[in-house]
Short mmCIF file of C-alpha atoms in Angstrom, two decimals:
data_model
loop_
_atom_site.label_atom_id
_atom_site.label_comp_id
_atom_site.label_asym_id
_atom_site.label_seq_id
_atom_site.Cartn_x
_atom_site.Cartn_y
_atom_site.Cartn_z
CA MET A 1 74.76 -16.67 34.34
CA VAL A 2 77.24 -13.60 32.93
CA ARG A 3 73.98 -11.59 32.03
CA ARG A 4 72.29 -12.16 35.08
CA ARG A 5 75.07 -10.66 37.34
CA MET A 6 75.78 -8.13 34.86
CA GLY A 7 71.66 -7.20 35.45
CA VAL A 8 71.99 -7.60 39.14
CA ALA A 9 75.23 -4.82 38.93
CA ARG A 10 73.34 -2.53 36.82
CA THR A 11 70.33 -2.73 39.45
CA THR A 12 72.59 -2.38 42.46
CA SER A 13 73.73 0.95 40.81
CA GLY A 14 70.99 2.58 39.78
CA ILE A 15 69.95 2.30 43.69
CA LEU A 16 72.48 3.48 44.88
CA ARG A 17 72.71 6.40 42.52
CA ALA A 18 68.96 7.31 43.72
CA SER A 19 69.80 7.00 47.63
CA GLN A 20 72.30 9.09 46.85
CA HIS A 21 70.57 11.62 45.35
CA VAL A 22 67.76 11.75 47.94
CA LEU A 23 70.33 11.70 51.08
CA SER A 24 73.03 14.17 49.84
CA PRO A 25 72.66 17.78 51.45
CA ARG A 26 70.19 20.10 49.89
CA GLY A 27 73.00 22.65 48.26
CA ALA A 28 76.39 23.80 48.78
CA GLY A 29 74.33 26.82 50.78
CA ASP A 30 73.49 24.88 53.68
CA ASP A 31 77.29 24.16 54.56
CA ASP A 32 77.80 28.23 53.72
CA ARG A 33 75.29 28.70 56.26
CA CYS A 34 76.96 26.59 59.29
CA ALA A 35 80.60 27.93 58.07
CA ASP A 36 80.82 30.15 60.78
CA GLN A 37 78.20 28.26 63.17
CA SER A 38 79.98 26.64 66.26
CA ALA A 39 76.39 25.01 66.72
CA CYS A 40 76.42 23.25 63.39
CA ALA A 41 79.49 21.54 63.86
CA GLY A 42 78.39 18.50 65.62
CA ILE A 43 75.33 18.41 63.59
CA LYS A 44 77.44 17.97 59.98
CA PRO A 45 79.25 14.71 60.99
CA ALA A 46 76.35 13.31 62.88
CA LEU A 47 74.30 13.96 59.99
CA LYS A 48 76.65 12.04 57.57
CA LEU A 49 77.11 9.08 59.81
CA LYS A 50 73.62 8.74 59.43
CA MET A 51 73.49 9.34 55.45
CA ALA A 52 76.34 6.71 55.53
CA ALA A 53 74.04 3.68 57.40
CA LEU A 54 70.86 4.53 55.20
CA ARG A 55 73.26 4.14 52.31
CA THR A 56 74.15 1.09 53.12
CA ALA A 57 70.96 -0.36 54.40
CA LEU A 58 69.81 0.37 51.00
CA LEU A 59 72.56 -1.27 49.40
CA VAL A 60 71.48 -4.24 51.53
CA VAL A 61 68.36 -4.05 50.29
CA ALA A 62 69.02 -3.55 46.76
CA LEU A 63 71.36 -6.50 46.62
CA SER A 64 68.88 -8.53 48.56
CA LEU A 65 65.94 -7.93 46.08
CA ALA A 66 68.54 -8.34 42.78
CA THR A 67 69.93 -11.72 44.37
CA THR A 68 66.36 -13.00 44.96
CA SER A 69 65.23 -12.36 41.37
CA ALA A 70 68.02 -13.91 39.81
CA PHE A 71 67.77 -17.35 41.94
CA SER A 72 63.73 -17.39 40.91
CA THR A 73 64.64 -16.65 37.28
CA TYR A 74 67.37 -19.77 37.57
CA ARG A 75 64.61 -21.85 39.22
CA LEU A 76 62.42 -21.60 36.53
CA ARG A 77 64.66 -22.94 34.07
CA ILE A 78 64.44 -26.66 35.62
CA PRO A 79 61.72 -28.64 36.12
CA ASN A 80 60.64 -28.89 39.35
CA GLY A 81 63.02 -25.65 40.13
CA LEU A 82 60.72 -24.03 42.62
CA SER A 83 59.12 -27.37 44.42
CA VAL A 84 62.42 -28.82 45.74
CA LYS A 85 61.60 -29.51 49.31
CA GLY A 86 63.94 -27.62 51.80
CA PHE A 87 65.92 -26.00 48.65
CA GLY A 88 65.88 -22.70 47.77
CA ALA A 89 68.70 -23.13 44.92
CA VAL A 90 69.96 -26.41 44.09
CA GLY A 91 72.93 -24.70 42.39
CA HIS A 92 74.67 -23.62 45.35
CA VAL A 93 75.85 -25.33 48.49
CA ASN A 94 74.01 -22.71 50.60
CA LYS A 95 70.66 -24.16 50.31
CA VAL A 96 69.04 -20.79 50.29
CA GLY A 97 71.27 -19.78 47.92
CA GLY A 98 74.44 -17.52 47.27
CA GLY A 99 78.15 -18.29 47.88
CA GLN A 100 79.78 -21.51 46.34
CA PRO A 101 78.19 -23.13 43.69
CA THR A 102 77.44 -26.83 43.76
CA GLN A 103 78.47 -29.35 40.61
CA PHE A 104 75.05 -29.08 39.39
CA GLY A 105 75.05 -25.44 39.32
CA ILE A 106 78.33 -25.53 37.71
CA ASP A 107 77.16 -28.26 35.32
CA PHE A 108 74.10 -26.03 34.61
CA GLU A 109 75.87 -22.79 33.77
CA ARG A 110 78.35 -24.66 31.35
CA GLY A 111 75.42 -25.68 29.47
CA GLY A 112 74.56 -22.04 28.91
CA GLY A 113 72.01 -21.99 31.66
CA ARG A 114 69.10 -23.82 29.87
CA TRP A 115 67.86 -27.47 30.50
CA ASN A 116 68.71 -29.91 27.99
CA ALA A 117 69.26 -33.53 27.62
CA ALA A 118 72.96 -33.43 28.41
CA ILE A 119 72.14 -31.59 31.49
CA CYS A 120 69.60 -33.47 32.45
CA ALA A 121 71.28 -37.13 31.53
CA LEU A 122 74.05 -36.15 34.37
CA ASP A 123 74.20 -37.38 37.69
CA SER A 124 75.96 -33.88 39.16
CA ASP A 125 75.78 -34.84 42.82
CA GLY A 126 77.11 -38.30 42.40
CA ASP A 127 73.95 -39.85 44.47
CA GLY A 128 72.82 -42.47 41.71
CA ALA A 129 69.78 -40.63 40.20
CA THR A 130 70.49 -38.42 37.09
CA ASN A 131 69.87 -34.47 37.51
CA GLY A 132 66.08 -35.48 35.21
CA GLU A 133 65.17 -37.90 37.57
CA GLU A 134 65.64 -36.28 40.67
CA LEU A 135 63.75 -33.05 38.85
CA GLY A 136 60.85 -35.44 37.61
CA ASP A 137 62.26 -35.46 34.21
CA PRO A 138 63.77 -38.87 33.78
CA CYS A 139 62.95 -39.04 30.08
CA CYS A 140 64.45 -36.08 29.69
CA GLU A 141 61.51 -34.21 27.62
CA TRP A 142 60.63 -31.28 29.70
CA ARG A 143 59.73 -27.74 28.63
CA VAL A 144 58.95 -24.72 30.01
CA GLY A 145 55.38 -25.06 30.85
CA LEU A 146 55.10 -28.87 30.76
CA PRO A 147 54.14 -30.78 33.55
CA VAL A 148 56.77 -32.90 35.63
CA ARG A 149 56.32 -35.53 38.00
CA PRO A 150 55.89 -34.67 42.05
CA ASN A 151 58.26 -34.72 44.77
CA PRO A 152 61.47 -33.46 43.35
CA THR A 153 65.09 -33.99 44.87
CA SER A 154 68.07 -31.59 44.49
CA PRO A 155 70.28 -32.55 41.79
CA GLY A 156 73.09 -30.61 43.72
CA HIS A 157 73.02 -32.29 47.05
CA PRO A 158 73.51 -36.27 47.36
CA ASP A 159 70.99 -38.25 48.50
CA THR A 160 70.74 -42.05 50.11
CA PHE A 161 68.51 -43.52 47.56
CA THR A 162 67.78 -47.43 47.62
CA ALA A 163 67.92 -50.01 44.63
CA ALA A 164 63.89 -49.68 44.80
CA GLU A 165 63.49 -46.17 44.84
CA LEU A 166 66.29 -45.41 41.98
CA ALA A 167 64.17 -48.17 39.77
CA GLU A 168 61.08 -45.94 40.58
CA MET A 169 62.74 -42.83 39.07
CA LYS A 170 63.47 -44.41 35.92
CA CYS A 171 61.97 -43.40 32.76
CA THR A 172 59.25 -45.51 31.72
CA PRO A 173 57.10 -45.61 28.49
CA SER A 174 54.42 -42.86 28.50
CA SER A 175 51.20 -44.28 28.88
CA THR A 176 49.59 -41.75 26.18
CA GLU A 177 52.00 -43.04 23.28
CA ALA A 178 50.02 -43.56 19.85
CA PRO A 179 49.55 -47.37 19.24
CA ALA A 180 51.51 -48.76 16.43
CA PRO A 181 49.68 -48.47 13.06
CA LEU A 182 48.12 -51.51 12.32
CA PRO A 183 49.43 -53.55 8.54
CA GLU A 184 47.45 -52.78 5.77
CA GLN A 185 44.40 -55.08 4.98
CA ARG A 186 44.60 -55.83 1.29
CA SER A 187 41.20 -57.51 -0.33
CA ALA A 188 41.54 -60.87 -1.80
CA THR A 189 41.32 -59.64 -5.09
CA ALA A 190 43.79 -56.98 -4.88
CA PHE A 191 46.84 -58.71 -6.86
CA ALA A 192 44.34 -61.40 -8.84
CA PRO A 193 45.19 -60.52 -12.00
CA LEU A 194 41.75 -59.52 -14.45
CA SER A 195 41.01 -61.24 -17.80
CA THR A 196 40.75 -59.41 -21.10
CA ASP A 197 37.58 -61.08 -22.29
CA GLY A 198 35.18 -60.03 -19.64
CA SER A 199 34.63 -63.52 -17.97
CA ASP A 200 35.82 -62.18 -14.45
CA ALA A 201 33.04 -59.55 -14.59
CA LYS A 202 30.68 -61.79 -12.64
CA ASP A 203 33.20 -61.29 -9.64
CA LEU A 204 33.03 -57.75 -9.37
#
């Protein structure tokens, strides 16, 4: 999370430097030409105001783009992160992202910003369903690229579940689990002692 914030800061700083280069006066000569001209007195302050407004607008756009990129990266690290209906950011109190983090956001960051069994097994929002159950990974087996159950809910915003709904969300054995191997079948003569005089050769 810290690295992501540093990346956002670098991106914003780069765009701001570019805007200053584009919007700055052409050169010292321009100021010199207006030094003794009263007609330029009102133009220069107005130009500075416009430049300040444009810089502010560019900064807002840069922050918006950087924040959107950070949220998208965050959501790709959890199961169904892009599919929680009504929630653009399950890790923030504000459903669209930004501002105060939810308990899930805090837990996820403390866990290194990676989905794992420990984060999956928590019930961060205290609504009776684990984070994994809410995000469609009740067995805590999800890895990036693997399919998960549909219709996830937010692990950062408490829901009201019925007992039946909670039971339905629980981990169930996979239907594709390989069956246990059958006991090895041994022949009736596998352990029968052989005679030394060849009298049992007719039974081979």
